[in-house]
Amino acid sequence: MNDHKKEETMLPDWMCSGETYVPSKDKEAFLTKSTKSVLSVLAKMRFYEGKDGKFSATPSLKLFYTLLYIVLTACSGNYLFTLIMCAAVTVRLAFFSAKAIRQILRGTAGAVLFSILILLPSVFMGTPQTLMNITSRVYVSVTLVGILSSGTSWNKLTGSMRTFRLPSIFIFTLDITLKYISVLGEICAAILTSVRLRSVGKNPQKEKALSGVLGISFLKSGEMAEEMHAAMCCRGFTGEYKKKQKYTLCAADIFSTFIMAGCIVLFWYLNRKI
């Protein structure tokens, strides 16, 4: 019995040695860039949900005067009217938060730079005023759309489209498409993150990882489509967008109407002799 207690257990040498496995380095540019691009799209989708301001006008009126200002700016033959619209849009933009301003100007800067690259040959052909005229109109139009998206919740914006008698199938397709792009983007971001965490060593067949991500996203989209159809059937949705709230005139609507009328008068006054 005592001999049994005195026995010592010896560990083998391979269990006492440290871990010497070093995985080979592999470039993760594909996973990193894919994740960043998906997350950037999701950030924009969340931003485009929008928030209604405290003194915000009716969504249908905001949609109407946004389209009206864009049409007037595009049809104006007097460059002074375009400059006035640029100043007015910039002043309106100053009422937003810093984060919203950065998001709006980021989209505006891309559109303006693209128009500059397209119209840059006109500077060397002796018509630099064309570059200034077009880029100013692009700035006004894209910034107005960004202001509308940032200052209006998405569900109210789609609901206001029925005021202009747009087909329900068009509103339904637009609404569901944008919402499910955000949902599928979140799923793709989660899949890319899991693939990156489970990747050990070098993967010479990255096309299989890409096909796997696309395949899982396709299957998930099919499942979500079936679940959405079942939920719509359970709730009795027939494809018609009905507005339950009655229209009530507020001070913001009256103020916006006066601004709209002043803009139309200014457009007529500056373009009457052209």
PDB file of C-alpha atoms in Angstrom:
ATOM      1  CA  MET A   1       0.000   0.000   0.000  1.00  0.00           C
ATOM      2  CA  ASN A   2       2.833   2.391   0.843  1.00  0.00           C
ATOM      3  CA  ASP A   3       4.689   1.451  -2.344  1.00  0.00           C
ATOM      4  CA  HIS A   4       1.652   2.461  -4.341  1.00  0.00           C
ATOM      5  CA  LYS A   5       1.650   5.948  -2.742  1.00  0.00           C
ATOM      6  CA  LYS A   6       5.339   6.482  -3.512  1.00  0.00           C
ATOM      7  CA  GLU A   7       4.919   5.874  -7.241  1.00  0.00           C
ATOM      8  CA  GLU A   8       5.483   8.990  -9.371  1.00  0.00           C
ATOM      9  CA  THR A   9       3.729   9.739 -12.609  1.00  0.00           C
ATOM     10  CA  MET A  10       6.037  11.038 -15.332  1.00  0.00           C
ATOM     11  CA  LEU A  11       4.627  13.154 -18.168  1.00  0.00           C
ATOM     12  CA  PRO A  12       5.986  12.546 -21.630  1.00  0.00           C
ATOM     13  CA  ASP A  13       8.259  15.167 -23.123  1.00  0.00           C
ATOM     14  CA  TRP A  14       5.869  16.148 -25.912  1.00  0.00           C
ATOM     15  CA  MET A  15       3.269  17.210 -23.330  1.00  0.00           C
ATOM     16  CA  CYS A  16       5.779  19.466 -21.559  1.00  0.00           C
ATOM     17  CA  SER A  17       6.966  21.279 -24.677  1.00  0.00           C
ATOM     18  CA  GLY A  18       5.350  24.532 -25.808  1.00  0.00           C
ATOM     19  CA  GLU A  19       3.085  25.011 -28.800  1.00  0.00           C
ATOM     20  CA  THR A  20       5.183  25.469 -31.923  1.00  0.00           C
ATOM     21  CA  TYR A  21       2.436  25.634 -34.521  1.00  0.00           C
ATOM     22  CA  VAL A  22       2.557  28.879 -36.494  1.00  0.00           C
ATOM     23  CA  PRO A  23      -0.134  29.179 -39.178  1.00  0.00           C
ATOM     24  CA  SER A  24       1.000  30.485 -42.529  1.00  0.00           C
ATOM     25  CA  LYS A  25       0.070  34.065 -43.259  1.00  0.00           C
ATOM     26  CA  ASP A  26      -2.767  34.719 -45.624  1.00  0.00           C
ATOM     27  CA  LYS A  27      -4.114  37.910 -47.112  1.00  0.00           C
ATOM     28  CA  GLU A  28      -7.556  38.819 -45.737  1.00  0.00           C
ATOM     29  CA  ALA A  29      -8.195  41.703 -48.097  1.00  0.00           C
ATOM     30  CA  PHE A  30     -11.257  39.983 -49.560  1.00  0.00           C
ATOM     31  CA  LEU A  31     -12.982  39.441 -46.213  1.00  0.00           C
ATOM     32  CA  THR A  32     -11.971  42.829 -44.845  1.00  0.00           C
ATOM     33  CA  LYS A  33     -13.066  44.825 -47.888  1.00  0.00           C
ATOM     34  CA  SER A  34     -16.279  42.825 -48.232  1.00  0.00           C
ATOM     35  CA  THR A  35     -17.192  43.398 -44.588  1.00  0.00           C
ATOM     36  CA  LYS A  36     -16.403  47.109 -44.792  1.00  0.00           C
ATOM     37  CA  SER A  37     -18.438  47.556 -47.971  1.00  0.00           C
ATOM     38  CA  VAL A  38     -21.443  45.722 -46.519  1.00  0.00           C
ATOM     39  CA  LEU A  39     -21.285  47.701 -43.274  1.00  0.00           C
ATOM     40  CA  SER A  40     -20.991  50.994 -45.168  1.00  0.00           C
ATOM     41  CA  VAL A  41     -24.157  50.175 -47.130  1.00  0.00           C
ATOM     42  CA  LEU A  42     -25.938  49.248 -43.894  1.00  0.00           C
ATOM     43  CA  ALA A  43     -24.892  52.527 -42.311  1.00  0.00           C
ATOM     44  CA  LYS A  44     -26.387  54.426 -45.224  1.00  0.00           C
ATOM     45  CA  MET A  45     -29.575  52.384 -45.065  1.00  0.00           C
ATOM     46  CA  ARG A  46     -29.978  53.156 -41.369  1.00  0.00           C
ATOM     47  CA  PHE A  47     -29.349  56.829 -42.102  1.00  0.00           C
ATOM     48  CA  TYR A  48     -31.970  56.852 -44.837  1.00  0.00           C
ATOM     49  CA  GLU A  49     -34.617  55.774 -42.349  1.00  0.00           C
ATOM     50  CA  GLY A  50     -34.730  59.420 -41.283  1.00  0.00           C
ATOM     51  CA  LYS A  51     -36.251  61.179 -38.285  1.00  0.00           C
ATOM     52  CA  ASP A  52     -39.072  63.677 -38.338  1.00  0.00           C
ATOM     53  CA  GLY A  53     -38.230  67.072 -36.930  1.00  0.00           C
ATOM     54  CA  LYS A  54     -40.310  68.790 -34.265  1.00  0.00           C
ATOM     55  CA  PHE A  55     -41.477  71.516 -36.656  1.00  0.00           C
ATOM     56  CA  SER A  56     -41.500  69.320 -39.751  1.00  0.00           C
ATOM     57  CA  ALA A  57     -44.054  69.707 -42.513  1.00  0.00           C
ATOM     58  CA  THR A  58     -46.310  66.956 -43.791  1.00  0.00           C
ATOM     59  CA  PRO A  59     -44.328  64.234 -45.625  1.00  0.00           C
ATOM     60  CA  SER A  60     -46.454  64.564 -48.762  1.00  0.00           C
ATOM     61  CA  LEU A  61     -45.817  68.317 -48.845  1.00  0.00           C
ATOM     62  CA  LYS A  62     -42.081  67.812 -48.295  1.00  0.00           C
ATOM     63  CA  LEU A  63     -41.977  65.314 -51.152  1.00  0.00           C
ATOM     64  CA  PHE A  64     -43.887  67.729 -53.389  1.00  0.00           C
ATOM     65  CA  TYR A  65     -41.754  70.812 -52.773  1.00  0.00           C
ATOM     66  CA  THR A  66     -38.527  68.782 -53.024  1.00  0.00           C
ATOM     67  CA  LEU A  67     -39.515  67.653 -56.516  1.00  0.00           C
ATOM     68  CA  LEU A  68     -40.671  71.197 -57.343  1.00  0.00           C
ATOM     69  CA  TYR A  69     -37.361  72.766 -56.308  1.00  0.00           C
ATOM     70  CA  ILE A  70     -35.403  70.195 -58.304  1.00  0.00           C
ATOM     71  CA  VAL A  71     -37.506  70.844 -61.429  1.00  0.00           C
ATOM     72  CA  LEU A  72     -37.251  74.631 -61.076  1.00  0.00           C
ATOM     73  CA  THR A  73     -33.477  74.460 -60.618  1.00  0.00           C
ATOM     74  CA  ALA A  74     -33.095  72.211 -63.642  1.00  0.00           C
ATOM     75  CA  CYS A  75     -35.337  74.381 -65.862  1.00  0.00           C
ATOM     76  CA  SER A  76     -33.929  77.754 -64.838  1.00  0.00           C
ATOM     77  CA  GLY A  77     -32.088  79.613 -67.588  1.00  0.00           C
ATOM     78  CA  ASN A  78     -30.770  82.252 -65.194  1.00  0.00           C
ATOM     79  CA  TYR A  79     -27.690  81.208 -63.246  1.00  0.00           C
ATOM     80  CA  LEU A  80     -28.584  83.665 -60.454  1.00  0.00           C
ATOM     81  CA  PHE A  81     -31.584  81.509 -59.515  1.00  0.00           C
ATOM     82  CA  THR A  82     -29.296  78.469 -59.239  1.00  0.00           C
ATOM     83  CA  LEU A  83     -26.935  80.374 -56.940  1.00  0.00           C
ATOM     84  CA  ILE A  84     -29.860  81.472 -54.760  1.00  0.00           C
ATOM     85  CA  MET A  85     -31.011  77.857 -54.512  1.00  0.00           C
ATOM     86  CA  CYS A  86     -27.482  76.778 -53.562  1.00  0.00           C
ATOM     87  CA  ALA A  87     -27.438  79.333 -50.754  1.00  0.00           C
ATOM     88  CA  ALA A  88     -30.933  78.366 -49.571  1.00  0.00           C
ATOM     89  CA  VAL A  89     -30.107  74.652 -49.548  1.00  0.00           C
ATOM     90  CA  THR A  90     -26.894  75.312 -47.611  1.00  0.00           C
ATOM     91  CA  VAL A  91     -28.798  77.350 -45.002  1.00  0.00           C
ATOM     92  CA  ARG A  92     -31.400  74.583 -44.659  1.00  0.00           C
ATOM     93  CA  LEU A  93     -28.624  72.044 -44.268  1.00  0.00           C
ATOM     94  CA  ALA A  94     -27.186  73.995 -41.338  1.00  0.00           C
ATOM     95  CA  PHE A  95     -30.236  73.104 -39.188  1.00  0.00           C
ATOM     96  CA  PHE A  96     -29.295  69.411 -39.139  1.00  0.00           C
ATOM     97  CA  SER A  97     -26.934  67.694 -36.747  1.00  0.00           C
ATOM     98  CA  ALA A  98     -23.249  67.328 -37.569  1.00  0.00           C
ATOM     99  CA  LYS A  99     -23.614  63.600 -38.231  1.00  0.00           C
ATOM    100  CA  ALA A 100     -26.515  64.129 -40.643  1.00  0.00           C
ATOM    101  CA  ILE A 101     -24.630  66.916 -42.438  1.00  0.00           C
ATOM    102  CA  ARG A 102     -21.634  64.645 -42.960  1.00  0.00           C
ATOM    103  CA  GLN A 103     -23.832  61.895 -44.359  1.00  0.00           C
ATOM    104  CA  ILE A 104     -25.682  64.246 -46.713  1.00  0.00           C
ATOM    105  CA  LEU A 105     -22.545  65.977 -47.959  1.00  0.00           C
ATOM    106  CA  ARG A 106     -20.816  62.638 -48.479  1.00  0.00           C
ATOM    107  CA  GLY A 107     -23.405  61.662 -51.079  1.00  0.00           C
ATOM    108  CA  THR A 108     -23.435  65.166 -52.542  1.00  0.00           C
ATOM    109  CA  ALA A 109     -19.644  65.244 -52.862  1.00  0.00           C
ATOM    110  CA  GLY A 110     -19.624  61.979 -54.824  1.00  0.00           C
ATOM    111  CA  ALA A 111     -22.240  63.260 -57.288  1.00  0.00           C
ATOM    112  CA  VAL A 112     -20.488  66.625 -57.704  1.00  0.00           C
ATOM    113  CA  LEU A 113     -17.078  65.028 -58.268  1.00  0.00           C
ATOM    114  CA  PHE A 114     -18.553  62.662 -60.847  1.00  0.00           C
ATOM    115  CA  SER A 115     -20.153  65.563 -62.741  1.00  0.00           C
ATOM    116  CA  ILE A 116     -16.853  67.487 -62.620  1.00  0.00           C
ATOM    117  CA  LEU A 117     -14.985  64.541 -64.135  1.00  0.00           C
ATOM    118  CA  ILE A 118     -17.573  64.195 -66.888  1.00  0.00           C
ATOM    119  CA  LEU A 119     -17.665  67.916 -67.728  1.00  0.00           C
ATOM    120  CA  LEU A 120     -13.963  68.655 -67.253  1.00  0.00           C
ATOM    121  CA  PRO A 121     -13.246  68.688 -71.035  1.00  0.00           C
ATOM    122  CA  SER A 122     -15.647  71.640 -71.397  1.00  0.00           C
ATOM    123  CA  VAL A 123     -13.166  73.817 -69.474  1.00  0.00           C
ATOM    124  CA  PHE A 124     -10.473  73.206 -72.089  1.00  0.00           C
ATOM    125  CA  MET A 125     -12.973  73.740 -74.913  1.00  0.00           C
ATOM    126  CA  GLY A 126     -13.671  77.330 -73.841  1.00  0.00           C
ATOM    127  CA  THR A 127     -16.966  76.870 -71.955  1.00  0.00           C
ATOM    128  CA  PRO A 128     -16.094  76.752 -68.231  1.00  0.00           C
ATOM    129  CA  GLN A 129     -19.511  78.188 -67.342  1.00  0.00           C
ATOM    130  CA  THR A 130     -21.053  74.854 -68.328  1.00  0.00           C
ATOM    131  CA  LEU A 131     -19.069  73.091 -65.603  1.00  0.00           C
ATOM    132  CA  MET A 132     -20.150  75.590 -62.940  1.00  0.00           C
ATOM    133  CA  ASN A 133     -23.766  75.560 -64.068  1.00  0.00           C
ATOM    134  CA  ILE A 134     -24.202  71.788 -64.105  1.00  0.00           C
ATOM    135  CA  THR A 135     -22.293  71.119 -60.871  1.00  0.00           C
ATOM    136  CA  SER A 136     -24.372  73.755 -59.045  1.00  0.00           C
ATOM    137  CA  ARG A 137     -27.601  72.105 -60.196  1.00  0.00           C
ATOM    138  CA  VAL A 138     -26.291  68.679 -59.176  1.00  0.00           C
ATOM    139  CA  TYR A 139     -25.379  70.038 -55.745  1.00  0.00           C
ATOM    140  CA  VAL A 140     -28.877  71.462 -55.228  1.00  0.00           C
ATOM    141  CA  SER A 141     -30.694  68.346 -56.457  1.00  0.00           C
ATOM    142  CA  VAL A 142     -28.682  65.738 -54.544  1.00  0.00           C
ATOM    143  CA  THR A 143     -28.628  67.799 -51.348  1.00  0.00           C
ATOM    144  CA  LEU A 144     -32.400  68.280 -51.496  1.00  0.00           C
ATOM    145  CA  VAL A 145     -32.886  64.520 -51.773  1.00  0.00           C
ATOM    146  CA  GLY A 146     -30.527  63.960 -48.842  1.00  0.00           C
ATOM    147  CA  ILE A 147     -32.412  66.525 -46.739  1.00  0.00           C
ATOM    148  CA  LEU A 148     -35.709  64.813 -47.565  1.00  0.00           C
ATOM    149  CA  SER A 149     -34.322  61.399 -46.612  1.00  0.00           C
ATOM    150  CA  SER A 150     -32.724  62.631 -43.409  1.00  0.00           C
ATOM    151  CA  GLY A 151     -35.714  64.672 -42.247  1.00  0.00           C
ATOM    152  CA  THR A 152     -38.490  62.206 -43.038  1.00  0.00           C
ATOM    153  CA  SER A 153     -39.118  58.715 -41.680  1.00  0.00           C
ATOM    154  CA  TRP A 154     -39.218  56.094 -44.407  1.00  0.00           C
ATOM    155  CA  ASN A 155     -42.655  54.663 -43.613  1.00  0.00           C
ATOM    156  CA  LYS A 156     -44.266  58.120 -43.727  1.00  0.00           C
ATOM    157  CA  LEU A 157     -42.481  58.903 -46.967  1.00  0.00           C
ATOM    158  CA  THR A 158     -43.780  55.777 -48.680  1.00  0.00           C
ATOM    159  CA  GLY A 159     -47.233  56.404 -47.248  1.00  0.00           C
ATOM    160  CA  SER A 160     -47.240  59.935 -48.637  1.00  0.00           C
ATOM    161  CA  MET A 161     -46.703  58.569 -52.141  1.00  0.00           C
ATOM    162  CA  ARG A 162     -50.340  57.484 -52.180  1.00  0.00           C
ATOM    163  CA  THR A 163     -51.271  61.182 -52.079  1.00  0.00           C
ATOM    164  CA  PHE A 164     -49.894  61.480 -55.616  1.00  0.00           C
ATOM    165  CA  ARG A 165     -51.859  58.412 -56.787  1.00  0.00           C
ATOM    166  CA  LEU A 166     -48.801  56.268 -57.374  1.00  0.00           C
ATOM    167  CA  PRO A 167     -49.565  52.567 -57.958  1.00  0.00           C
ATOM    168  CA  SER A 168     -49.518  50.433 -54.830  1.00  0.00           C
ATOM    169  CA  ILE A 169     -47.317  47.813 -56.504  1.00  0.00           C
ATOM    170  CA  PHE A 170     -44.643  50.474 -57.113  1.00  0.00           C
ATOM    171  CA  ILE A 171     -44.704  51.634 -53.469  1.00  0.00           C
ATOM    172  CA  PHE A 172     -44.711  48.052 -52.193  1.00  0.00           C
ATOM    173  CA  THR A 173     -41.751  47.028 -54.373  1.00  0.00           C
ATOM    174  CA  LEU A 174     -39.725  50.091 -53.393  1.00  0.00           C
ATOM    175  CA  ASP A 175     -40.490  49.707 -49.699  1.00  0.00           C
ATOM    176  CA  ILE A 176     -39.781  45.982 -49.427  1.00  0.00           C
ATOM    177  CA  THR A 177     -36.676  46.100 -51.631  1.00  0.00           C
ATOM    178  CA  LEU A 178     -34.888  48.747 -49.586  1.00  0.00           C
ATOM    179  CA  LYS A 179     -35.833  47.176 -46.265  1.00  0.00           C
ATOM    180  CA  TYR A 180     -34.689  43.699 -47.284  1.00  0.00           C
ATOM    181  CA  ILE A 181     -31.421  45.021 -48.683  1.00  0.00           C
ATOM    182  CA  SER A 182     -30.687  46.185 -45.139  1.00  0.00           C
ATOM    183  CA  VAL A 183     -31.741  42.851 -43.609  1.00  0.00           C
ATOM    184  CA  LEU A 184     -29.740  40.754 -46.087  1.00  0.00           C
ATOM    185  CA  GLY A 185     -26.778  43.068 -45.629  1.00  0.00           C
ATOM    186  CA  GLU A 186     -26.784  42.366 -41.896  1.00  0.00           C
ATOM    187  CA  ILE A 187     -26.864  38.627 -42.611  1.00  0.00           C
ATOM    188  CA  CYS A 188     -23.961  38.922 -45.076  1.00  0.00           C
ATOM    189  CA  ALA A 189     -21.945  40.933 -42.549  1.00  0.00           C
ATOM    190  CA  ALA A 190     -22.532  38.273 -39.884  1.00  0.00           C
ATOM    191  CA  ILE A 191     -21.527  35.468 -42.279  1.00  0.00           C
ATOM    192  CA  LEU A 192     -18.349  37.284 -43.347  1.00  0.00           C
ATOM    193  CA  THR A 193     -17.432  37.855 -39.711  1.00  0.00           C
ATOM    194  CA  SER A 194     -17.920  34.165 -38.863  1.00  0.00           C
ATOM    195  CA  VAL A 195     -15.862  33.088 -41.888  1.00  0.00           C
ATOM    196  CA  ARG A 196     -13.047  35.405 -40.851  1.00  0.00           C
ATOM    197  CA  LEU A 197     -13.059  34.152 -37.246  1.00  0.00           C
ATOM    198  CA  ARG A 198     -12.967  30.509 -38.321  1.00  0.00           C
ATOM    199  CA  SER A 199     -10.271  30.959 -40.934  1.00  0.00           C
ATOM    200  CA  VAL A 200      -6.983  29.492 -39.673  1.00  0.00           C
ATOM    201  CA  GLY A 201      -3.923  29.442 -41.895  1.00  0.00           C
ATOM    202  CA  LYS A 202      -3.947  30.001 -45.616  1.00  0.00           C
ATOM    203  CA  ASN A 203      -7.012  29.378 -47.714  1.00  0.00           C
ATOM    204  CA  PRO A 204      -6.020  28.901 -51.367  1.00  0.00           C
ATOM    205  CA  GLN A 205      -9.649  28.465 -52.500  1.00  0.00           C
ATOM    206  CA  LYS A 206     -11.292  31.767 -51.633  1.00  0.00           C
ATOM    207  CA  GLU A 207     -13.884  31.379 -54.368  1.00  0.00           C
ATOM    208  CA  LYS A 208     -15.516  28.632 -52.298  1.00  0.00           C
ATOM    209  CA  ALA A 209     -15.899  31.029 -49.377  1.00  0.00           C
ATOM    210  CA  LEU A 210     -17.501  33.588 -51.683  1.00  0.00           C
ATOM    211  CA  SER A 211     -19.882  31.036 -53.183  1.00  0.00           C
ATOM    212  CA  GLY A 212     -20.782  29.851 -49.682  1.00  0.00           C
ATOM    213  CA  VAL A 213     -21.652  33.371 -48.533  1.00  0.00           C
ATOM    214  CA  LEU A 214     -23.762  33.971 -51.642  1.00  0.00           C
ATOM    215  CA  GLY A 215     -25.471  30.591 -51.301  1.00  0.00           C
ATOM    216  CA  ILE A 216     -26.408  31.112 -47.654  1.00  0.00           C
ATOM    217  CA  SER A 217     -27.654  34.627 -48.433  1.00  0.00           C
ATOM    218  CA  PHE A 218     -29.810  33.243 -51.243  1.00  0.00           C
ATOM    219  CA  LEU A 219     -31.311  30.565 -48.979  1.00  0.00           C
ATOM    220  CA  LYS A 220     -31.951  33.118 -46.236  1.00  0.00           C
ATOM    221  CA  SER A 221     -33.667  35.433 -48.703  1.00  0.00           C
ATOM    222  CA  GLY A 222     -35.955  32.596 -49.797  1.00  0.00           C
ATOM    223  CA  GLU A 223     -36.848  31.781 -46.194  1.00  0.00           C
ATOM    224  CA  MET A 224     -37.542  35.426 -45.383  1.00  0.00           C
ATOM    225  CA  ALA A 225     -39.726  35.788 -48.477  1.00  0.00           C
ATOM    226  CA  GLU A 226     -41.873  32.825 -47.381  1.00  0.00           C
ATOM    227  CA  GLU A 227     -42.092  34.145 -43.815  1.00  0.00           C
ATOM    228  CA  MET A 228     -43.049  37.609 -45.044  1.00  0.00           C
ATOM    229  CA  HIS A 229     -45.744  36.182 -47.332  1.00  0.00           C
ATOM    230  CA  ALA A 230     -47.185  34.150 -44.457  1.00  0.00           C
ATOM    231  CA  ALA A 231     -47.133  37.189 -42.156  1.00  0.00           C
ATOM    232  CA  MET A 232     -48.876  39.326 -44.787  1.00  0.00           C
ATOM    233  CA  CYS A 233     -51.568  36.676 -45.246  1.00  0.00           C
ATOM    234  CA  CYS A 234     -52.115  36.455 -41.482  1.00  0.00           C
ATOM    235  CA  ARG A 235     -52.489  40.221 -41.189  1.00  0.00           C
ATOM    236  CA  GLY A 236     -54.844  40.466 -44.163  1.00  0.00           C
ATOM    237  CA  PHE A 237     -52.563  42.663 -46.275  1.00  0.00           C
ATOM    238  CA  THR A 238     -53.886  42.940 -49.835  1.00  0.00           C
ATOM    239  CA  GLY A 239     -51.244  45.236 -51.302  1.00  0.00           C
ATOM    240  CA  GLU A 240     -53.124  48.487 -50.696  1.00  0.00           C
ATOM    241  CA  TYR A 241     -51.484  51.289 -48.734  1.00  0.00           C
ATOM    242  CA  LYS A 242     -54.218  53.066 -46.774  1.00  0.00           C
ATOM    243  CA  LYS A 243     -53.711  56.219 -44.762  1.00  0.00           C
ATOM    244  CA  LYS A 244     -55.688  56.118 -41.533  1.00  0.00           C
ATOM    245  CA  GLN A 245     -54.672  59.566 -40.324  1.00  0.00           C
ATOM    246  CA  LYS A 246     -56.537  62.559 -41.693  1.00  0.00           C
ATOM    247  CA  TYR A 247     -54.630  65.509 -43.073  1.00  0.00           C
ATOM    248  CA  THR A 248     -54.351  68.397 -40.625  1.00  0.00           C
ATOM    249  CA  LEU A 249     -52.859  71.736 -41.620  1.00  0.00           C
ATOM    250  CA  CYS A 250     -50.063  72.903 -39.315  1.00  0.00           C
ATOM    251  CA  ALA A 251     -47.866  75.999 -39.059  1.00  0.00           C
ATOM    252  CA  ALA A 252     -44.942  74.244 -40.767  1.00  0.00           C
ATOM    253  CA  ASP A 253     -47.153  73.462 -43.793  1.00  0.00           C
ATOM    254  CA  ILE A 254     -48.239  77.114 -44.081  1.00  0.00           C
ATOM    255  CA  PHE A 255     -44.643  78.326 -43.814  1.00  0.00           C
ATOM    256  CA  SER A 256     -43.459  75.807 -46.431  1.00  0.00           C
ATOM    257  CA  THR A 257     -46.285  76.839 -48.756  1.00  0.00           C
ATOM    258  CA  PHE A 258     -45.250  80.505 -48.535  1.00  0.00           C
ATOM    259  CA  ILE A 259     -41.623  79.556 -49.237  1.00  0.00           C
ATOM    260  CA  MET A 260     -42.778  77.506 -52.210  1.00  0.00           C
ATOM    261  CA  ALA A 261     -44.836  80.373 -53.589  1.00  0.00           C
ATOM    262  CA  GLY A 262     -41.918  82.783 -53.152  1.00  0.00           C
ATOM    263  CA  CYS A 263     -39.610  80.396 -54.999  1.00  0.00           C
ATOM    264  CA  ILE A 264     -42.049  80.147 -57.916  1.00  0.00           C
ATOM    265  CA  VAL A 265     -42.386  83.939 -58.091  1.00  0.00           C
ATOM    266  CA  LEU A 266     -38.589  84.334 -57.986  1.00  0.00           C
ATOM    267  CA  PHE A 267     -38.214  81.762 -60.772  1.00  0.00           C
ATOM    268  CA  TRP A 268     -40.740  83.590 -62.935  1.00  0.00           C
ATOM    269  CA  TYR A 269     -39.160  87.001 -62.261  1.00  0.00           C
ATOM    270  CA  LEU A 270     -35.597  85.931 -63.097  1.00  0.00           C
ATOM    271  CA  ASN A 271     -36.551  83.920 -66.187  1.00  0.00           C
ATOM    272  CA  ARG A 272     -39.275  86.123 -67.704  1.00  0.00           C
ATOM    273  CA  LYS A 273     -36.895  87.835 -70.182  1.00  0.00           C
ATOM    274  CA  ILE A 274     -35.091  84.681 -71.292  1.00  0.00           C
TER     275      ILE A 274
END
